[in-house]
mmCIF file of C-alpha atoms in Angstrom:
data_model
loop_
_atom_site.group_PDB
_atom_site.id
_atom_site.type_symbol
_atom_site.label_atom_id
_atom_site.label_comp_id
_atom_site.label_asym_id
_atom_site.label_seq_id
_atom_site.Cartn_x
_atom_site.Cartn_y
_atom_site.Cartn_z
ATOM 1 C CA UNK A 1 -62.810 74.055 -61.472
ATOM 2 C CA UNK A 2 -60.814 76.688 -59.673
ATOM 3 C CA UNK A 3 -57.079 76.909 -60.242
ATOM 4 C CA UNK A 4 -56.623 76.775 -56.586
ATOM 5 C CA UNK A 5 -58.324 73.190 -56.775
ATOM 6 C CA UNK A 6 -56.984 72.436 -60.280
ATOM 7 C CA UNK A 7 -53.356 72.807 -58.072
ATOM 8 C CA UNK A 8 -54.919 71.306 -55.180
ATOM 9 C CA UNK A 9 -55.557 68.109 -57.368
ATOM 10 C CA UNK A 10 -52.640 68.316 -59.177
ATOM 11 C CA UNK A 11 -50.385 67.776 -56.486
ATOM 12 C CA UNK A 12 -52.211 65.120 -54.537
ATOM 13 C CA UNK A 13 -51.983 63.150 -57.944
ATOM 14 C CA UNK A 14 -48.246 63.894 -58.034
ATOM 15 C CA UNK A 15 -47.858 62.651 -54.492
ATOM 16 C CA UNK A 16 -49.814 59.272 -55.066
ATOM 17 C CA UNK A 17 -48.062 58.312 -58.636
ATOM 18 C CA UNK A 18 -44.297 59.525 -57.799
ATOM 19 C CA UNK A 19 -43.818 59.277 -53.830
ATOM 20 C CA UNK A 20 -45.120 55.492 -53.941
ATOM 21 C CA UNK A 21 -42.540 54.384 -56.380
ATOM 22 C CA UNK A 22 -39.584 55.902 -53.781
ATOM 23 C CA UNK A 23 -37.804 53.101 -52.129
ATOM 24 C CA UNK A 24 -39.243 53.627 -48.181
ATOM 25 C CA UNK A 25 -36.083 55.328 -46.575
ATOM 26 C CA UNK A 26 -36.168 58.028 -49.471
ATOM 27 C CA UNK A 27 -40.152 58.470 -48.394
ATOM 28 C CA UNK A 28 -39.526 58.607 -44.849
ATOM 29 C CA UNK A 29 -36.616 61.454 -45.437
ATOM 30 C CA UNK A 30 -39.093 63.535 -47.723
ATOM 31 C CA UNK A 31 -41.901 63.288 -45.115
ATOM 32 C CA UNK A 32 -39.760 64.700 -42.528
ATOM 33 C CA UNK A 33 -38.396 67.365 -45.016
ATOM 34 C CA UNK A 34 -41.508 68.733 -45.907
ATOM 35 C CA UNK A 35 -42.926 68.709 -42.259
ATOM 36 C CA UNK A 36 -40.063 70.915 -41.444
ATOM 37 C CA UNK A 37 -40.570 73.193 -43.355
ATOM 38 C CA UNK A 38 -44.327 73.407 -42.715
ATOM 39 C CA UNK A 39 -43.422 73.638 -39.381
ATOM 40 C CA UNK A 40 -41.055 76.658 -40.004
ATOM 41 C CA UNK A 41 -43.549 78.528 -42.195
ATOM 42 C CA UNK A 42 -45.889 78.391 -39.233
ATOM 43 C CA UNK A 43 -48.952 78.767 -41.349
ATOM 44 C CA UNK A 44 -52.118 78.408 -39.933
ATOM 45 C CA UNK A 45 -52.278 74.635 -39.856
ATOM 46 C CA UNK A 46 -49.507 74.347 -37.694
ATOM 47 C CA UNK A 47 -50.550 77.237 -35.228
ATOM 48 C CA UNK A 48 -54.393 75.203 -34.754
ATOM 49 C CA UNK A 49 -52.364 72.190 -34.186
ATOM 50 C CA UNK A 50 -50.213 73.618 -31.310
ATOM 51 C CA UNK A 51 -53.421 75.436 -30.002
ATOM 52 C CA UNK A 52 -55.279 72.058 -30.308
ATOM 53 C CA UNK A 53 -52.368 70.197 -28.663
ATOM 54 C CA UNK A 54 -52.391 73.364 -25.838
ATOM 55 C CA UNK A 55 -55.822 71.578 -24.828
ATOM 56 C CA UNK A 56 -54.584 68.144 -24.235
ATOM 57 C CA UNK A 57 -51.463 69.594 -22.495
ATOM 58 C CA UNK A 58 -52.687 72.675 -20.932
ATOM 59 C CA UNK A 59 -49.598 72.722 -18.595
ATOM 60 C CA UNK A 60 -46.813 72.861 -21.489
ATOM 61 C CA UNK A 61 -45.212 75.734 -22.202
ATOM 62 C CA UNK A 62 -44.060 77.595 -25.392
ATOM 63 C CA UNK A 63 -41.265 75.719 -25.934
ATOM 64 C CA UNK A 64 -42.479 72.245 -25.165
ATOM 65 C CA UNK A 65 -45.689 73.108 -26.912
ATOM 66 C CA UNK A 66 -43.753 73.921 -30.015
ATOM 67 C CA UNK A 67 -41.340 70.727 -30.051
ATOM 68 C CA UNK A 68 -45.060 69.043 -29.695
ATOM 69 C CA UNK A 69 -46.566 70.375 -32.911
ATOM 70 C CA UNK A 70 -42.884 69.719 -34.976
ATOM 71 C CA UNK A 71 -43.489 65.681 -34.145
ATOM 72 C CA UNK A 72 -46.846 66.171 -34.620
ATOM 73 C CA UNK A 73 -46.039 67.422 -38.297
ATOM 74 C CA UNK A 74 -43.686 65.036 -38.761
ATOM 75 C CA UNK A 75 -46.256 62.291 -37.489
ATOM 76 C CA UNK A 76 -48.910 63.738 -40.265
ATOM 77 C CA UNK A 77 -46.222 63.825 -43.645
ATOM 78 C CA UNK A 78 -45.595 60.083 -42.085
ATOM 79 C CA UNK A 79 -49.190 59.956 -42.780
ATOM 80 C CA UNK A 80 -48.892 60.961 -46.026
ATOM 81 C CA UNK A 81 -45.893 59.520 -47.060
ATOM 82 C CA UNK A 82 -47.904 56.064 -46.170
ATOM 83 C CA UNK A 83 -51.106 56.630 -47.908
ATOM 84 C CA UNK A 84 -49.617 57.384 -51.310
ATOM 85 C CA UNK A 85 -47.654 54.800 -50.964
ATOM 86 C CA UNK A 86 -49.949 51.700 -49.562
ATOM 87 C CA UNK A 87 -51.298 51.183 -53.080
ATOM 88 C CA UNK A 88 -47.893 49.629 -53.969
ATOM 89 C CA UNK A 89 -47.298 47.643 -50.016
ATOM 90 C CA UNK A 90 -47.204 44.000 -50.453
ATOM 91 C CA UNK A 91 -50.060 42.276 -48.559
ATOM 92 C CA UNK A 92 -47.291 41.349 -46.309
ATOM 93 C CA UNK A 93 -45.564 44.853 -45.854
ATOM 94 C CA UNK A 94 -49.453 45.893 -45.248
ATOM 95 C CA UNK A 95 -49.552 42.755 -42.253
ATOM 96 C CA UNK A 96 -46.480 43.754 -40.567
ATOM 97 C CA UNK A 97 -47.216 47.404 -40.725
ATOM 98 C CA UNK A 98 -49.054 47.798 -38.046
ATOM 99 C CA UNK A 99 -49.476 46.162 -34.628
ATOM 100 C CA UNK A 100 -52.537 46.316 -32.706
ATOM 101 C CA UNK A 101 -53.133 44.818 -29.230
ATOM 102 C CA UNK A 102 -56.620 43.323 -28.057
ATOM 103 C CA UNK A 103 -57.692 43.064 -31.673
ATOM 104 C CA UNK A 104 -60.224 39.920 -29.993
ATOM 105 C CA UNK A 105 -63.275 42.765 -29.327
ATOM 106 C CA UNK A 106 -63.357 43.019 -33.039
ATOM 107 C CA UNK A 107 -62.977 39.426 -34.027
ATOM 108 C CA UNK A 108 -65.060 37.730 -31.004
ATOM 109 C CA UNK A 109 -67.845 40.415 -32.258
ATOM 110 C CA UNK A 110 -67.910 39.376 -35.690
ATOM 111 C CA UNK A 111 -67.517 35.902 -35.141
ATOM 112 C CA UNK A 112 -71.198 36.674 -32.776
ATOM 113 C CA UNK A 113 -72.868 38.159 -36.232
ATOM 114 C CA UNK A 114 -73.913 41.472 -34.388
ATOM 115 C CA UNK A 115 -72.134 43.230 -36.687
ATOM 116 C CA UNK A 116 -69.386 45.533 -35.530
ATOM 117 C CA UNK A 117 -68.555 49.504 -35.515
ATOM 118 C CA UNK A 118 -65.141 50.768 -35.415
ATOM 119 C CA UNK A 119 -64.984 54.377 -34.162
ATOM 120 C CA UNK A 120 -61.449 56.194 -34.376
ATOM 121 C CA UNK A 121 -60.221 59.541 -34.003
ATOM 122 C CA UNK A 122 -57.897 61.411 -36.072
ATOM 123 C CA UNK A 123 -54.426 59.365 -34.785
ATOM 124 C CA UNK A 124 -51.707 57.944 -36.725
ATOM 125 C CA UNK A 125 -52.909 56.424 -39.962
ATOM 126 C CA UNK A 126 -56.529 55.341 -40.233
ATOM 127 C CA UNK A 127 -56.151 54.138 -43.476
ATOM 128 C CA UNK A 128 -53.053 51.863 -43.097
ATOM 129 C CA UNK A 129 -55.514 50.259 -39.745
ATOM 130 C CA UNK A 130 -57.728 49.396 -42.366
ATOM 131 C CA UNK A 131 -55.983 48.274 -44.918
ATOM 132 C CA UNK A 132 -54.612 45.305 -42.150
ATOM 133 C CA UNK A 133 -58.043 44.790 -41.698
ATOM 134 C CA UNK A 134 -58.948 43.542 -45.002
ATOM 135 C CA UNK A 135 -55.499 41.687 -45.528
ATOM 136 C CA UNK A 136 -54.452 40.397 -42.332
ATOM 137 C CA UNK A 137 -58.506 39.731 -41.241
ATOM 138 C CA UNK A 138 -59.930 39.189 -44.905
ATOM 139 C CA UNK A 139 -62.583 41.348 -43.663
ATOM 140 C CA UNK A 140 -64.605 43.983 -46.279
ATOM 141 C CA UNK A 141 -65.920 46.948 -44.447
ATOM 142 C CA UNK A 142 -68.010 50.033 -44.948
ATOM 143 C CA UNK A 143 -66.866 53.602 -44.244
ATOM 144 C CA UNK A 144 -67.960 57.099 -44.695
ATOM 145 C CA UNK A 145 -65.575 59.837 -46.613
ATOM 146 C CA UNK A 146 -65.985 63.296 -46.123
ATOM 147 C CA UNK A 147 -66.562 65.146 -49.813
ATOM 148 C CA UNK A 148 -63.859 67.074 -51.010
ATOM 149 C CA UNK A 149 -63.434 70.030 -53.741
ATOM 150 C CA UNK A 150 -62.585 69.780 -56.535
ATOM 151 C CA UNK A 151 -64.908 66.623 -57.220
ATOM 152 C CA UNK A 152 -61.919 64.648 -58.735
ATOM 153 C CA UNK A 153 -60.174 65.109 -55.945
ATOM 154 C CA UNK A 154 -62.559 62.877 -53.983
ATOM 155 C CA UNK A 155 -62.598 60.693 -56.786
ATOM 156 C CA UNK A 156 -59.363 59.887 -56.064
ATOM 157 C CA UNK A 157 -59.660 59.268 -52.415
ATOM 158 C CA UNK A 158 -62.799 56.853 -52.931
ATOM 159 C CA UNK A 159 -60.525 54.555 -55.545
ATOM 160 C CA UNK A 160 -57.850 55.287 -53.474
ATOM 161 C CA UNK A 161 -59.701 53.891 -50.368
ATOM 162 C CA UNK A 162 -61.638 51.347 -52.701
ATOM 163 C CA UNK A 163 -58.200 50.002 -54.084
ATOM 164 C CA UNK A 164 -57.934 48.982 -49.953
ATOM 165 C CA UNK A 165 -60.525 47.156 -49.977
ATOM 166 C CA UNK A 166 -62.945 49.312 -48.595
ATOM 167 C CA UNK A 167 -66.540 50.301 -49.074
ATOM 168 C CA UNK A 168 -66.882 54.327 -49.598
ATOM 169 C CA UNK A 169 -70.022 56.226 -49.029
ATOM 170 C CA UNK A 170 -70.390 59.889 -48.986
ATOM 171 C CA UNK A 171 -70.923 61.693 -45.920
ATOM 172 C CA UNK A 172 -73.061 64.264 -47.904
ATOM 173 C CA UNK A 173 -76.572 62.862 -49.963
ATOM 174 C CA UNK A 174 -78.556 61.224 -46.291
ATOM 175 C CA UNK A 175 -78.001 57.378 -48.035
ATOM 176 C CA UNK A 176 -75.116 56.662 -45.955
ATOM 177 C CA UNK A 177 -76.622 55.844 -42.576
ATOM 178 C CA UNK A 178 -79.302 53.282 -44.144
ATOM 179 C CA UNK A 179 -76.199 51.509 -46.164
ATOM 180 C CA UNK A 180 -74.371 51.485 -42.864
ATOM 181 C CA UNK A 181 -76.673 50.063 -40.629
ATOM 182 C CA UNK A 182 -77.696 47.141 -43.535
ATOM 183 C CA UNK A 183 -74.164 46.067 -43.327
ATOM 184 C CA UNK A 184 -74.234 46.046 -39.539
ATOM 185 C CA UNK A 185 -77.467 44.085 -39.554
ATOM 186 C CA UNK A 186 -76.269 41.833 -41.907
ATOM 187 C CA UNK A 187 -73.150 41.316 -39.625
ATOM 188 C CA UNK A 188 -70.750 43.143 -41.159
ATOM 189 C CA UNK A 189 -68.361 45.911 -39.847
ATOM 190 C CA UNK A 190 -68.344 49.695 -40.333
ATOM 191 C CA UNK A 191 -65.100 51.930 -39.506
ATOM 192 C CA UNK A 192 -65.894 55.593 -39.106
ATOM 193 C CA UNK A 193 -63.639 58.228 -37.475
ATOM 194 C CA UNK A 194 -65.567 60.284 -35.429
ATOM 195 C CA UNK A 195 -63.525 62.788 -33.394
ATOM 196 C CA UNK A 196 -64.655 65.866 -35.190
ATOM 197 C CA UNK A 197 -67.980 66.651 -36.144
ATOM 198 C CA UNK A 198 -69.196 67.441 -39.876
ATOM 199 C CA UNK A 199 -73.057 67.999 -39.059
ATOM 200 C CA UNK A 200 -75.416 70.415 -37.359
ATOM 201 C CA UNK A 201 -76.579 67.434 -34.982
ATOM 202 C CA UNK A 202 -73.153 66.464 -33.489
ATOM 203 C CA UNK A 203 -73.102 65.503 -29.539
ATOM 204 C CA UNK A 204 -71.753 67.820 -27.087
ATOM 205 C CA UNK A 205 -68.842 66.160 -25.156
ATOM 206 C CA UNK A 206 -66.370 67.151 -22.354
ATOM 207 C CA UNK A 207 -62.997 66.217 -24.073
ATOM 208 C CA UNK A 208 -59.894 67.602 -22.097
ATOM 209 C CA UNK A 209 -62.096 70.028 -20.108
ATOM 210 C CA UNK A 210 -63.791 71.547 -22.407
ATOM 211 C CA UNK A 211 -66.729 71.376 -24.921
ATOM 212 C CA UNK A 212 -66.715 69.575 -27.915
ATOM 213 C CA UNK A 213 -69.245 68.308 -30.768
ATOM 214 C CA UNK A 214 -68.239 64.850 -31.867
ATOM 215 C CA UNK A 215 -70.727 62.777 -34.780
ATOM 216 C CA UNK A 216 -73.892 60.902 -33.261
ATOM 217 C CA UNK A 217 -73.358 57.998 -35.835
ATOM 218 C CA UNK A 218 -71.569 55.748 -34.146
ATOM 219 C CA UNK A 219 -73.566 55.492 -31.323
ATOM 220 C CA UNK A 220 -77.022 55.580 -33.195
ATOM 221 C CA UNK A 221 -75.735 52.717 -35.275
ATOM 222 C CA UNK A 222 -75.275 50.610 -32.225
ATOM 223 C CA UNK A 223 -78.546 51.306 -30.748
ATOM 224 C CA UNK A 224 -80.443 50.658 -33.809
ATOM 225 C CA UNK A 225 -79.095 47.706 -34.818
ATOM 226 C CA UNK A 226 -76.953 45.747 -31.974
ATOM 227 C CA UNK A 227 -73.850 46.388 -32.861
ATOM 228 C CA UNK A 228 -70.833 46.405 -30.764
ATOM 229 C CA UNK A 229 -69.126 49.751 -30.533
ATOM 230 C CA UNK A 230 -65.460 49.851 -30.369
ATOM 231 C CA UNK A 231 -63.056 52.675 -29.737
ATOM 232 C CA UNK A 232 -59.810 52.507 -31.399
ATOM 233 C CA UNK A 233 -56.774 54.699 -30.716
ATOM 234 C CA UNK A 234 -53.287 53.875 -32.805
ATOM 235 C CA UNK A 235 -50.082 55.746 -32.466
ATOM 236 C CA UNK A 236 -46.518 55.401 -33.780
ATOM 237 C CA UNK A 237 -43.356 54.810 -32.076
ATOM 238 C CA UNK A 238 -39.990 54.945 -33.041
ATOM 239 C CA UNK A 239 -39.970 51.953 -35.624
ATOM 240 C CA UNK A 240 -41.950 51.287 -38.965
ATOM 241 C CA UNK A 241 -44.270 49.900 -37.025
ATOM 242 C CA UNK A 242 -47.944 51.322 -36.313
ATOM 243 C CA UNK A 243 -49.223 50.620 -33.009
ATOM 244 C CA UNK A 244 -53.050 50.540 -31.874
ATOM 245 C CA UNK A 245 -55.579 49.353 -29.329
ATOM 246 C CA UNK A 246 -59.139 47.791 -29.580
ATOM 247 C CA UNK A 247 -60.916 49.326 -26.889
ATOM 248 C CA UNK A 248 -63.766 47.366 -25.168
ATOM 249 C CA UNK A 249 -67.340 47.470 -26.527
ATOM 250 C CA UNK A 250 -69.287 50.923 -25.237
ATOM 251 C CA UNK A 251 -72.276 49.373 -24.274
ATOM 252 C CA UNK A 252 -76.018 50.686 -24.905
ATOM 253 C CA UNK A 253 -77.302 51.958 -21.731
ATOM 254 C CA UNK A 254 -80.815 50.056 -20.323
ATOM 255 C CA UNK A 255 -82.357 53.571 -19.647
ATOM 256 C CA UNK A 256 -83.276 56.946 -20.691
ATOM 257 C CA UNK A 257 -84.067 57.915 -24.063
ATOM 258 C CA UNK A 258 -82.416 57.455 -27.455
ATOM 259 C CA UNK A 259 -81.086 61.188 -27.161
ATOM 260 C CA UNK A 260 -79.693 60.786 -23.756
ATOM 261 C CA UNK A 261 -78.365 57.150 -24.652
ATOM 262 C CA UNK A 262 -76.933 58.799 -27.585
ATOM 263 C CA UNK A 263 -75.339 61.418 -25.468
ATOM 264 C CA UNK A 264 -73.830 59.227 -23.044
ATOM 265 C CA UNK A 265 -72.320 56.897 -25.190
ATOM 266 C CA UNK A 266 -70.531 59.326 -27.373
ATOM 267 C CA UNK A 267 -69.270 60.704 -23.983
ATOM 268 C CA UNK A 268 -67.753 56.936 -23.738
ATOM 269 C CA UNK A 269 -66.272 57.452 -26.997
ATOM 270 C CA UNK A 270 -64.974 60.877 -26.419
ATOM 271 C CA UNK A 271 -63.093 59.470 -23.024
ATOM 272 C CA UNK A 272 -61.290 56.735 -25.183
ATOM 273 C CA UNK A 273 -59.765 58.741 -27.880
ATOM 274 C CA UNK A 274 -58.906 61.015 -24.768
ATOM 275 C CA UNK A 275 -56.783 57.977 -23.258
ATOM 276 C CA UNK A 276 -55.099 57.299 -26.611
ATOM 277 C CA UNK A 277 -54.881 61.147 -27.567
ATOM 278 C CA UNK A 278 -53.246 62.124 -24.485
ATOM 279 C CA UNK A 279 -50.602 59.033 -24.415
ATOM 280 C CA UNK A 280 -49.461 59.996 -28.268
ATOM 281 C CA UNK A 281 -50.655 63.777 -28.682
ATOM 282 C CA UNK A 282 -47.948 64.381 -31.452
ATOM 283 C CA UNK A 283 -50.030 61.460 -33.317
ATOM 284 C CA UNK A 284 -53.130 63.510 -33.341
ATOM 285 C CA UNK A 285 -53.419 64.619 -36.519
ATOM 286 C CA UNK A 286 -56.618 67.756 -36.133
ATOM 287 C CA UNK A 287 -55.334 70.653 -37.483
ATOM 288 C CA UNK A 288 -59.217 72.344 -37.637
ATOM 289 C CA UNK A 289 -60.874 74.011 -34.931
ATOM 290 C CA UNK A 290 -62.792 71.281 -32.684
ATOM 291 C CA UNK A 291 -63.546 72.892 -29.438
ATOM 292 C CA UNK A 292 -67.046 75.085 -29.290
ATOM 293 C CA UNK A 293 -64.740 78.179 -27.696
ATOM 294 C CA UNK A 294 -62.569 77.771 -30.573
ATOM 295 C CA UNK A 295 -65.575 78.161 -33.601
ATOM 296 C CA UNK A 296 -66.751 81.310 -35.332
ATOM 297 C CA UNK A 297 -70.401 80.444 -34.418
ATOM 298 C CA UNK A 298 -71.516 82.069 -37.592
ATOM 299 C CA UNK A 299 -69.376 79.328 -39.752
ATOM 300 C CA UNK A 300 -71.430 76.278 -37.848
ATOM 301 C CA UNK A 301 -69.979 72.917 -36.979
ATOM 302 C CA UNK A 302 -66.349 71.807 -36.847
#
């Protein structure tokens, strides 16, 4: 292992054994803290995330654009500050935690026993969403996590994740989209976000006016086993409080063929984290290059 990751590891290990005993106003202070500061050093993170932001306001200017990315970095160490310390919430902190409207698409769909997929993008806590899910629904699901380096350090994001009550696959190793679409066909549910693409075969999307690649999965794992697909956005507001939306079901269009089906219903999907993206942009947390103008063609997907 590299010292870079050795470090790497360390400190994400520090974070998830020391910030999660601090009593919650202590945690919310150091979140902000530290995103100051990141914000200040403008490293590279924090210029893609104003660039990124630049796309879903294209009519801000410097200064506006620049308050935008602070929140924004102060919406991802709230992210943070969170996840390390969810392994120590109550199931009733976890319950109240977050606040989602029309949460009936998900629960009408797997009282049906088509199965369900949740598809989200990169907004406010993912993780918190589905830690509710398995406490406030009692409801196991499936997801796919993206492999890290060092190995350990994905270790500890698949226990971490596990610990929720979730199932973790890798995205790597071609398994994953067999065990995902068993669970679906045996009615179960499957979360995945899917605004940024990890794969050579992502879908090209419009998304604020420009091109984007965004993951085929979702929308394959409808069409191949009659699931409902459902678009969820969250966001934060000014209270402890995580907000969030169930989207209606993107249906499976009757025509054309798997590849344009495929195309137009990740289109779908790509509109409805626009509509949630563009109401909370300082909750979008993509600080990587997403749009096709912004990739070094040689380095391949997002």
């Amino acid at each position: 292992m590299k010292a870079q990751e050795r470090l790497t590891d360390a400190l994400y290990g520090l974070g998830w054994s020391t910030v999660k005993k601090l009593p919650e106003p202590a945690a919310v202070r150091l979140g902000r803290t530290v995103a100051d500061l990141a914000w200040k050093r403008r490293g590279k993170g924090v210029e893609r995330l104003e660039s990124n932001y630049a796309r879903v306001r294209p009519d801000a200017g410097p200064e506006e654009l620049a308050e935008l990315s602070r929140a924004g970095m102060r919406s991802y160490l709230r992210y943070w500050m969170e996840s390390f310390r969810l392994p120590a919430w109550s199931p009733e902190r976890i319950r109240s935690g977050f606040a989602p409207k029309d949460v009936h698409h998900l629960t009408d769909g797997l009282a049906s026993g088509r199965g369900v997929v949740l598809a989200l993008p990169h907004l406010a806590n993912w993780d918190l969403a589905g830690a509710w899910v398995t406490t406030e629904l009692d409801t196991p699901f499936t997801t796919v996590a993206e492999r890290l380096k060092p190995e350990t350090l994905y270790d500890r994001f698949v226990a971490y994740r596990e610990g929720l009550g979730m199932e973790v696959l890798p995205h790597s190793g071609g398994s994953a989209f067999g065990t995902l679409a068993r669970r679906l066909r045996d009615g179960g549910l499957v979360c995945l976000v899917a605004d940024r693409d990890l794969s050579a075969s992502g879908v090209a999307v419009d998304f604020f006016g420009a091109t984007a690649r965004m993951p085929a999965g979702p929308a394959l794992l409808a069409q191949q086993t009659g699931a409902l697909l459902l678009p969820v956005t969250l966001w934060y507001d000014d209270s402890p409080v995580m907000r969030g939306r169930v989207h209606p079901p993107i249906e499976v269009p009757e025509a054309g063929t798997r590849t344009e089906r495929t195309a137009v219903m990740t289109q779908a999907l790509a509109d409805a984290f626009g509509t949630g993206i563009a109401e909370h942009p300082e909750d979008w947390h993509m600080l990587q290059r997403l749009w096709l103008d912004d990739l070094d063609p040689a380095k391949g997907p997002a």
